[in-house]
PDB file of C-alpha atoms and ligand atoms in Angstrom:
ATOM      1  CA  UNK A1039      77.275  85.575 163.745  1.00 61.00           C
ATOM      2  CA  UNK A1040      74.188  83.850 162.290  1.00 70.00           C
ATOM      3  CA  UNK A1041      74.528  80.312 163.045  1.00 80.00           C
ATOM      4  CA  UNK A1042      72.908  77.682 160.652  1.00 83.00           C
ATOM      5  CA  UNK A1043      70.473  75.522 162.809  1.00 95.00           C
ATOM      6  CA  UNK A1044      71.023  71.746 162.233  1.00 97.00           C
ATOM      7  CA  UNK A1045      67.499  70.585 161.888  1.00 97.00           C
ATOM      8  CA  UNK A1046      67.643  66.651 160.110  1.00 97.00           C
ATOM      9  CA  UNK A1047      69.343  63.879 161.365  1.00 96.00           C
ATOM     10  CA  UNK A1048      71.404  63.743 158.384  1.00 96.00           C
ATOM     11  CA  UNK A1049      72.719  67.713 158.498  1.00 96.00           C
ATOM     12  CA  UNK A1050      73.300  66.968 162.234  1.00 97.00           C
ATOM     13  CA  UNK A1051      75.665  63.645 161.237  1.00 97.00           C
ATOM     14  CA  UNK A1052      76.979  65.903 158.290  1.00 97.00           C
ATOM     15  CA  UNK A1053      78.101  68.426 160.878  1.00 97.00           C
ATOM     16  CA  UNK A1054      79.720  66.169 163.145  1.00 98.00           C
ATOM     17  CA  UNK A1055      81.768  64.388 160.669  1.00 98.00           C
ATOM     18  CA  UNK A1056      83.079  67.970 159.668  1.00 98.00           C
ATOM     19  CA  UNK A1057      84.051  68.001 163.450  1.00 98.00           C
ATOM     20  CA  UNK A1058      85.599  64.803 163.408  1.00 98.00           C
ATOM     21  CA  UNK A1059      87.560  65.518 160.443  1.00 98.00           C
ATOM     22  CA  UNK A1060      88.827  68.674 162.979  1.00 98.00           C
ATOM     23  CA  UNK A1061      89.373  66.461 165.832  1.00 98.00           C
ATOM     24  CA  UNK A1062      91.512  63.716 163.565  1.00 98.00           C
ATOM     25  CA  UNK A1063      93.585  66.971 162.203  1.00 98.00           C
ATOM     26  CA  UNK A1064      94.032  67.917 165.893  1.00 98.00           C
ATOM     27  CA  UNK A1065      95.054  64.289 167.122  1.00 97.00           C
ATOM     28  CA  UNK A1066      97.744  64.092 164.153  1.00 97.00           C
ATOM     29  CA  UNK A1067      99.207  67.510 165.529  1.00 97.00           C
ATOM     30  CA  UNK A1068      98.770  66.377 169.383  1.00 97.00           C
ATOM     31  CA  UNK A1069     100.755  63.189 168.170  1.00 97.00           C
ATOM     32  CA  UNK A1070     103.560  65.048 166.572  1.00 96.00           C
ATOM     33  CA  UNK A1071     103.755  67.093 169.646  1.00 96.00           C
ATOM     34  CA  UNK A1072     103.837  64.167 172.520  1.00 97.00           C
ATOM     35  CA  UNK A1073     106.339  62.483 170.605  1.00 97.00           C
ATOM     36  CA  UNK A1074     108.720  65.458 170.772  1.00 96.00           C
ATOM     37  CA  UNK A1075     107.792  65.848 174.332  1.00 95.00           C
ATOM     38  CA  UNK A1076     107.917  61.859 175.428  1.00 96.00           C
ATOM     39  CA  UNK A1077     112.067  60.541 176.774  1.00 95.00           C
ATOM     40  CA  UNK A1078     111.493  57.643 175.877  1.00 96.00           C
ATOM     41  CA  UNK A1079     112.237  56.218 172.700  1.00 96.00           C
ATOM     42  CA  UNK A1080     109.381  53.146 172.883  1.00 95.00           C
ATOM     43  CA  UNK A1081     106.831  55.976 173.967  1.00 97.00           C
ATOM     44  CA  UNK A1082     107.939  58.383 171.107  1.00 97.00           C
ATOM     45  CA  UNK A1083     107.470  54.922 168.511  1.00 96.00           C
ATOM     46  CA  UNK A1084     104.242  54.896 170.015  1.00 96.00           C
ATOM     47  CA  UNK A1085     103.107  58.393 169.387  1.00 97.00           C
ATOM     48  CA  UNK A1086     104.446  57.952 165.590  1.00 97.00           C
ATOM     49  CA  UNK A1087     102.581  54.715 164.771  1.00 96.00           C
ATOM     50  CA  UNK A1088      99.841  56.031 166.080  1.00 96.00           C
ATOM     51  CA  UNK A1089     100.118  59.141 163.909  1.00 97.00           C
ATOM     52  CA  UNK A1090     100.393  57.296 161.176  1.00 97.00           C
ATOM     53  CA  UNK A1091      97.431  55.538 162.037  1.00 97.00           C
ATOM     54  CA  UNK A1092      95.496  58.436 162.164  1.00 98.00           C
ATOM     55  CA  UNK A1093      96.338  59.613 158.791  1.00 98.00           C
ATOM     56  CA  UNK A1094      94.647  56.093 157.749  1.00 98.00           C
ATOM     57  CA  UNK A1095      91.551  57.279 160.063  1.00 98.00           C
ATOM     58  CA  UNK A1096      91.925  61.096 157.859  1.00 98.00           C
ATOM     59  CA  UNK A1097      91.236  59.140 154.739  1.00 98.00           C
ATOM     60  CA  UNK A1098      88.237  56.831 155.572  1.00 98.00           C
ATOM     61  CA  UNK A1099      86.359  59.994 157.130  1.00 98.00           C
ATOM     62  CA  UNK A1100      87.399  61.505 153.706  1.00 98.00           C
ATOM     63  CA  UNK A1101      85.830  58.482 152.074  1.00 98.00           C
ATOM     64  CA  UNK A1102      82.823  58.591 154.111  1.00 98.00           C
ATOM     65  CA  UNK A1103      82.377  62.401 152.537  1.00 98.00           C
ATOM     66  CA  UNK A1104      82.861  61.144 149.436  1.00 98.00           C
ATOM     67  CA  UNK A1105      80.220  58.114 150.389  1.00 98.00           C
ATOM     68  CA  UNK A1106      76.875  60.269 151.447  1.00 97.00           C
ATOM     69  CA  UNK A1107      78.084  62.767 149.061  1.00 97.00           C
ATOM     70  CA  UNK A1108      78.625  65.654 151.787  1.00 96.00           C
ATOM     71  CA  UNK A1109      80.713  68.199 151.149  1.00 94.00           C
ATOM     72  CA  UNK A1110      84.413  68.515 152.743  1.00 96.00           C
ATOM     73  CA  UNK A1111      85.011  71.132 154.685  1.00 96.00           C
ATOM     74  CA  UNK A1112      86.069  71.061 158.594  1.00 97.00           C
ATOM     75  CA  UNK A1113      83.679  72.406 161.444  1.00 97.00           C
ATOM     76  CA  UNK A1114      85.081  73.797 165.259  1.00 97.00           C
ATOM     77  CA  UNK A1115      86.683  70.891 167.441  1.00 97.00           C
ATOM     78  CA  UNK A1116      86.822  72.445 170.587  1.00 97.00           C
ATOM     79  CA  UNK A1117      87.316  69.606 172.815  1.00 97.00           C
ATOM     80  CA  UNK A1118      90.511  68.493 171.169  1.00 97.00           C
ATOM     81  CA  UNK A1119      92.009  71.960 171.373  1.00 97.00           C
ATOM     82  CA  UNK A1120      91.730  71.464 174.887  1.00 97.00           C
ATOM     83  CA  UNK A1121      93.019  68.528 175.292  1.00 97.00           C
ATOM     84  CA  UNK A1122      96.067  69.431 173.617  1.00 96.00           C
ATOM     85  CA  UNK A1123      96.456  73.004 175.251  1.00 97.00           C
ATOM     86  CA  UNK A1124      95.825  71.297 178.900  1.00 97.00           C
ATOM     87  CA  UNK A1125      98.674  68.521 177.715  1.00 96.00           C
ATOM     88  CA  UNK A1126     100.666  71.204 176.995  1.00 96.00           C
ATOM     89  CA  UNK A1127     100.527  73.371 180.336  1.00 97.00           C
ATOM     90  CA  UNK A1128     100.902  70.304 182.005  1.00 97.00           C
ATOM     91  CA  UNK A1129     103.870  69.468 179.726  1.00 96.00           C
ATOM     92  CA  UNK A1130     105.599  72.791 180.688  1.00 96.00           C
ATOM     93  CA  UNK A1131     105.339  72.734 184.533  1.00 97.00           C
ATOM     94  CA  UNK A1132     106.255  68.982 185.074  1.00 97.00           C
ATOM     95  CA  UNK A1133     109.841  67.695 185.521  1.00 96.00           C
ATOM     96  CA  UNK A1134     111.616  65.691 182.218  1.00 95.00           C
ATOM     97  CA  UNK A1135     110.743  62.519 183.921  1.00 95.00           C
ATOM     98  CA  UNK A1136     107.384  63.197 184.223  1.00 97.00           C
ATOM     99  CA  UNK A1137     106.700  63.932 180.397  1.00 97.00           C
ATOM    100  CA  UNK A1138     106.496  60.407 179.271  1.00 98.00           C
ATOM    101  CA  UNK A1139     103.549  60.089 182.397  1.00 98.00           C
ATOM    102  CA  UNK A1140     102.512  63.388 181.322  1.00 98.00           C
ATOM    103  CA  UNK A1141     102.373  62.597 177.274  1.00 98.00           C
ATOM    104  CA  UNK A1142     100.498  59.369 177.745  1.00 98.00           C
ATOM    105  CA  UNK A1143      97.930  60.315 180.306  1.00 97.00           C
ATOM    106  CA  UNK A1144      97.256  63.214 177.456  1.00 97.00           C
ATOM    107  CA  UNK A1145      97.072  60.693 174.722  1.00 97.00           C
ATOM    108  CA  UNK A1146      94.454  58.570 176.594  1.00 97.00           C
ATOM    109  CA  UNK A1147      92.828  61.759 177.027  1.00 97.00           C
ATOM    110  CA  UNK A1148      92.767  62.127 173.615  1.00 97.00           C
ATOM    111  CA  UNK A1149      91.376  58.882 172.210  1.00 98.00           C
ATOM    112  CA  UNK A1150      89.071  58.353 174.819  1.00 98.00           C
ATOM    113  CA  UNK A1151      86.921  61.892 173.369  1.00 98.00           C
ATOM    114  CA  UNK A1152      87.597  59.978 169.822  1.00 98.00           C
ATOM    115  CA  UNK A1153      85.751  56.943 170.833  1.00 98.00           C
ATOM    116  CA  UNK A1154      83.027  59.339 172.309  1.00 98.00           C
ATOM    117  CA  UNK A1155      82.570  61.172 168.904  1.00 98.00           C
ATOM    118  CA  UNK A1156      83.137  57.704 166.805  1.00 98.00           C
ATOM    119  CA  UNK A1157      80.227  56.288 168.923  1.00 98.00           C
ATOM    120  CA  UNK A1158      77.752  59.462 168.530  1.00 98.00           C
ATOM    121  CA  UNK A1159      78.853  59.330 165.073  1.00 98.00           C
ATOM    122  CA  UNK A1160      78.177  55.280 164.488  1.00 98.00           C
ATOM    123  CA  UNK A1161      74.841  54.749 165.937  1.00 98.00           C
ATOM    124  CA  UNK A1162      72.863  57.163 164.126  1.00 98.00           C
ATOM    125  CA  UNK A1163      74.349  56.151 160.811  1.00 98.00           C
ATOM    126  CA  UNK A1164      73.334  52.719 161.634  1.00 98.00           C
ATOM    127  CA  UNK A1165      69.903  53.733 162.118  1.00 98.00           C
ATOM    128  CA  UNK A1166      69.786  55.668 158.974  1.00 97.00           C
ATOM    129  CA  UNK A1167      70.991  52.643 156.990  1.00 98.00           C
ATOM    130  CA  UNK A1168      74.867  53.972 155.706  1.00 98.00           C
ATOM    131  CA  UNK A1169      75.863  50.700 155.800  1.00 98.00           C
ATOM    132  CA  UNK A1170      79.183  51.481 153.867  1.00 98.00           C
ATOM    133  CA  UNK A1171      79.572  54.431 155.951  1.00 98.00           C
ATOM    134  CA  UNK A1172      79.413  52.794 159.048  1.00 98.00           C
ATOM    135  CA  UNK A1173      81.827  50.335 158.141  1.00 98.00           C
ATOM    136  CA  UNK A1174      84.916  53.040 157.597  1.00 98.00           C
ATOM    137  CA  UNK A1175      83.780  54.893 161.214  1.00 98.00           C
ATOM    138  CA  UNK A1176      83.677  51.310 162.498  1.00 98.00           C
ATOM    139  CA  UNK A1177      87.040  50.769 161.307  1.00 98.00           C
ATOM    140  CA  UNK A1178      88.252  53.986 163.045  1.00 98.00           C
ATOM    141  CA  UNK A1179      86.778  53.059 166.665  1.00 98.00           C
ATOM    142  CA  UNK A1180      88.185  49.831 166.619  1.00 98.00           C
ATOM    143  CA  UNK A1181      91.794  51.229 165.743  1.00 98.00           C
ATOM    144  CA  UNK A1182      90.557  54.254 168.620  1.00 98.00           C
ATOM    145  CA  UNK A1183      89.872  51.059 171.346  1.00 98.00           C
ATOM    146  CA  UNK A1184      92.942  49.254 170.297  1.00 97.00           C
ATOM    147  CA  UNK A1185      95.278  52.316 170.847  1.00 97.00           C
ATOM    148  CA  UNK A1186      93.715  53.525 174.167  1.00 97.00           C
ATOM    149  CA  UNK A1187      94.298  49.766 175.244  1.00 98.00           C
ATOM    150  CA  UNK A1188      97.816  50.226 174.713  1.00 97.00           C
ATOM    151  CA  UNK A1189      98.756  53.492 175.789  1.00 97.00           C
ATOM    152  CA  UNK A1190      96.857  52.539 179.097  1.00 98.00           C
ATOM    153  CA  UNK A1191      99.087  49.126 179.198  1.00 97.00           C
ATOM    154  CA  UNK A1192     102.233  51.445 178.641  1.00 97.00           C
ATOM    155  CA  UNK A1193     101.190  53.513 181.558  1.00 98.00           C
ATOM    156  CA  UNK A1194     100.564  51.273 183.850  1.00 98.00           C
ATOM    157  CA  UNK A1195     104.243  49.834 183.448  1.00 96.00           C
ATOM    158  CA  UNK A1196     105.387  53.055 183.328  1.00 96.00           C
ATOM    159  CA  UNK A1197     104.071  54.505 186.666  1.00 96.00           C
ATOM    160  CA  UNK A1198     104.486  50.106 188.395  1.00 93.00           C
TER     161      UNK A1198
HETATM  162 FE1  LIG B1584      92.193  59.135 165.662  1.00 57.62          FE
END
């Protein structure tokens, strides 16, 4: 297969907000999945509101399309298929009271690689000036940051 080669700035940020579209797709899946798999019923709460969150975070990337005036369509996400496929081996061979360890660890897993692709995605927008744009990825992170902060918290009680 022929692939196209990304050769401006802007076709390179186009193509990596197609991926992050993937990876929020992915994390709303993941979600669904870790609160079926979490015992508790705090953890599972957790997993939801943060689902629901990211369904926010689905429509300001769909707003930033709509913004720059790029086209919507989704490109690979590798990393988060990973994530989720290693959450779920790991899901399988550990006992039930090891799943809500097992879910979270996952989840941090998760949103730490979101802050990673927010933060590749932010800076060079800044620099090219999508001011409106960066305000809506902005938005994102900071939700991103806030939820790793508390699924870390939760672990740590968890595991004390
Ligand atoms: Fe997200």
């Amino acid at each position: 297969m022929v692939q196209q080669t990304l050769t401006t700035a802007e076709e390179l940020l186009h193509y990596q907000l197609r991926s992050a579209l993937t990876m929020e797709n992915d994390s709303l899946a993941a979600l669904g999945e870790l609160a079926s798999a979490a015992k508790s019923p705090e953890i599972k709460q957790l997993f939801r509101h943060h689902a629901d969150e990211t369904k926010e975070q689905i429509a300001n990337l769909q707003q930033v399309f709509k913004l720059l005036d790029y086209k919507e369509t989704t490109a690979p996400s590798p990393s988060t298929k990973g994530i989720s496929k290693q959450a779920a081996s790991l899901l399988e061979r550990s006992a039930p009271k090891l799943r809500d360890q097992v879910a979270l660890a996952s989840a941090l897993g998760n949103e730490h690689y979101e802050i990673s692709a927010y933060e590749g995605l932010i800076l060079p927008a800044t620099a090219l000036g999508l001011v409106d744009a960066v305000s809506l990825l902005q938005a994102n992170l900071d939700q991103e940051v806030h939820t790793s902060e508390e699924l870390k918290t939760t672990l740590q009680s968890l595991v004390a």
